[in-house]
C-alpha positions as protocol buffer text, in pm:
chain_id: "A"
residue {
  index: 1
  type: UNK
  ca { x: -1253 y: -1000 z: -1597 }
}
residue {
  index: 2
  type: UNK
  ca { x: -1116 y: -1303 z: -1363 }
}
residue {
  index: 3
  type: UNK
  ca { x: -782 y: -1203 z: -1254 }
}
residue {
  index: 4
  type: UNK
  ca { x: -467 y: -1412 z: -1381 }
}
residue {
  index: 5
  type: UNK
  ca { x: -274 y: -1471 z: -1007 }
}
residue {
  index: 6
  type: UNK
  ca { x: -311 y: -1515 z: -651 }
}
residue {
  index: 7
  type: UNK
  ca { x: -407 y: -1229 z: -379 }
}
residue {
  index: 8
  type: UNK
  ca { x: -58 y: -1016 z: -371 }
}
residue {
  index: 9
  type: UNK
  ca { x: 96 y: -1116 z: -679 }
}
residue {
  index: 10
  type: UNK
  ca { x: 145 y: -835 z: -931 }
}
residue {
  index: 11
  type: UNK
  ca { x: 10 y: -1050 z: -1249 }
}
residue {
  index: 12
  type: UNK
  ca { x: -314 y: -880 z: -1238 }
}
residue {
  index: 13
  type: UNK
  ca { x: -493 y: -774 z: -1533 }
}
residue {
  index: 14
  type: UNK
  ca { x: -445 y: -337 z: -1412 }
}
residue {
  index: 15
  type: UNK
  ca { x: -214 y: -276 z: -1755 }
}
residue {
  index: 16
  type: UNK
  ca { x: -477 y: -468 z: -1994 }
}
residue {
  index: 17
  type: UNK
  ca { x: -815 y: -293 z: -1829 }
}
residue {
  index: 18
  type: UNK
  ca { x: -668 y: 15 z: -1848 }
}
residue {
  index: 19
  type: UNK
  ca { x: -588 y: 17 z: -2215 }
}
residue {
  index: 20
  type: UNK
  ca { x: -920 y: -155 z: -2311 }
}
residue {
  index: 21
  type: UNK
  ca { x: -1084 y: 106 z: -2074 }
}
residue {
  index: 22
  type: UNK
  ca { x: -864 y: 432 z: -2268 }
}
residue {
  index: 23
  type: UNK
  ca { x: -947 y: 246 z: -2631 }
}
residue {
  index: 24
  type: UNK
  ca { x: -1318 y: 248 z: -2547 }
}
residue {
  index: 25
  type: UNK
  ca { x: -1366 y: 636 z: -2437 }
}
residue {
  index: 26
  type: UNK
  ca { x: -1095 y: 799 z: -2671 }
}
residue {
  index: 27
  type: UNK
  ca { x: -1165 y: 547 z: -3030 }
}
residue {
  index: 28
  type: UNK
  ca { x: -1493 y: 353 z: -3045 }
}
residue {
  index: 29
  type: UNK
  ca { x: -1758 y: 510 z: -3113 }
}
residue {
  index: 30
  type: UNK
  ca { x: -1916 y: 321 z: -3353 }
}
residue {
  index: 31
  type: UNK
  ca { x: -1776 y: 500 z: -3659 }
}
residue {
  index: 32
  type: UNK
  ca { x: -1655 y: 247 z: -3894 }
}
residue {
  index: 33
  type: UNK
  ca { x: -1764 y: 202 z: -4186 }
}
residue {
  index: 34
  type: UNK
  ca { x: -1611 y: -191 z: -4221 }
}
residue {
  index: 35
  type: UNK
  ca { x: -1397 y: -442 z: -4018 }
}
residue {
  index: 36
  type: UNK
  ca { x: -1094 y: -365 z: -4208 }
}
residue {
  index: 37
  type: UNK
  ca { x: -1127 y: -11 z: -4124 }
}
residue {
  index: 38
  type: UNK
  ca { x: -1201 y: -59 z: -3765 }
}
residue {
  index: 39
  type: UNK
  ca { x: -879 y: -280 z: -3728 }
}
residue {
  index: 40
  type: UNK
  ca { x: -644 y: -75 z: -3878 }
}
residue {
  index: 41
  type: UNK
  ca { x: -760 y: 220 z: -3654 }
}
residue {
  index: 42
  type: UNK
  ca { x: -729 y: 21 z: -3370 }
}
residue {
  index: 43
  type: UNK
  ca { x: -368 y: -96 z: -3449 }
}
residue {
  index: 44
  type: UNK
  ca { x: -309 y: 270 z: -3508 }
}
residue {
  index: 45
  type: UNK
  ca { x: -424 y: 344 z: -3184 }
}
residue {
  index: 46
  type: UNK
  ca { x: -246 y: 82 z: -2995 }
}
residue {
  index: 47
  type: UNK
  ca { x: 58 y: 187 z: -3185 }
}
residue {
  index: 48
  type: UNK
  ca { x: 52 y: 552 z: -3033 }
}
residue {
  index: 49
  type: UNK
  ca { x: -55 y: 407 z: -2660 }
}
residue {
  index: 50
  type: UNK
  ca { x: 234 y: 149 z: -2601 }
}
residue {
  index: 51
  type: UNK
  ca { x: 509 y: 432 z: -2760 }
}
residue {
  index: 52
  type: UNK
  ca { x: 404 y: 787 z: -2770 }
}
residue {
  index: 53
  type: UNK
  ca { x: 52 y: 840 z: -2552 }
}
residue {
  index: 54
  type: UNK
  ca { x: 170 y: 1070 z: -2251 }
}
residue {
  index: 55
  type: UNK
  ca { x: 172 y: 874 z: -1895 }
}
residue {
  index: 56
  type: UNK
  ca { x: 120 y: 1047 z: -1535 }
}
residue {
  index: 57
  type: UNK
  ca { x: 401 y: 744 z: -1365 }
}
residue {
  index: 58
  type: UNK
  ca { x: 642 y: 900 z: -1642 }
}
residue {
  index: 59
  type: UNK
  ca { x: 629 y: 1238 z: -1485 }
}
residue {
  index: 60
  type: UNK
  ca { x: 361 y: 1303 z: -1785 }
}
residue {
  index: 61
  type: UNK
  ca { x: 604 y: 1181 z: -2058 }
}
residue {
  index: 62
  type: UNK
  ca { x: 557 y: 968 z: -2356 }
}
residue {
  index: 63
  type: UNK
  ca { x: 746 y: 629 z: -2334 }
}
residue {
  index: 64
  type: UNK
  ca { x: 1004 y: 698 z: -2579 }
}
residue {
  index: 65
  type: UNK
  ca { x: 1071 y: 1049 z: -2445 }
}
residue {
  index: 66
  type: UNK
  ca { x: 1106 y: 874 z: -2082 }
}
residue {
  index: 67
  type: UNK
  ca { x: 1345 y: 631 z: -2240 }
}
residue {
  index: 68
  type: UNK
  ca { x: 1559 y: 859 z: -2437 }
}
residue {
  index: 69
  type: UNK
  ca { x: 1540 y: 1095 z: -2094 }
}
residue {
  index: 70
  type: UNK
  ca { x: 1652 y: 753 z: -1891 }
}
residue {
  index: 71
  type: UNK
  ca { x: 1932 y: 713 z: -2110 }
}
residue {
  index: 72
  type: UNK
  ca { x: 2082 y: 1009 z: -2090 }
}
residue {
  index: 73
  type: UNK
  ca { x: 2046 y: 1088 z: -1747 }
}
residue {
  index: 74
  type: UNK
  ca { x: 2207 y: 732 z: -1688 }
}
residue {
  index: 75
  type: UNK
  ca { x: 2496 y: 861 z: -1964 }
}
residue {
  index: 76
  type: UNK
  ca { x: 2573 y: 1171 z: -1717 }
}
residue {
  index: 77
  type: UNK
  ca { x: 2579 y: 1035 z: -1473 }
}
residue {
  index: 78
  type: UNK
  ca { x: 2785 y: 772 z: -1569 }
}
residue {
  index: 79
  type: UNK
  ca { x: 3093 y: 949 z: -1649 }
}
């Protein structure tokens, strides 16, 4: 895939490869029975990567989790 910017921009295409590559090996495997099927377990599983799938940059914490954490830690330290 042809990448979206210019050498040292950060508009590359690292965030979409790596969820296409992560839908590939953990979903498809060629077990649907019909398109509807196969689209709503994809929107299933792109539902649990963007909020809940666990993420080594987020000290191995799910994306909510890191926000809620975020939040409070910024509350604490706050007052």
């Amino acid at each position: 895939m042809q990448s979206r910017s210019r050498r040292g921009n950060c508009y590359g295409n690292a965030h979409a490869e790596s969820f296409w590559s992560r839908l590939k090996t953990e979903l498809l495997d060629g077990s649907f029975h019909d398109l509807s099927e196969a689209r709503l377990e994809i929107n299933h599983y792109s539902d649990y990567y963007n909020a809940e799938r666990r993420r080594s940059v987020l000290s191995y914490l799910a994306p909510n989790h890191f926000e809620t954490y975020f939040h409070l830690e910024s509350q604490l330290y706050a007052a």
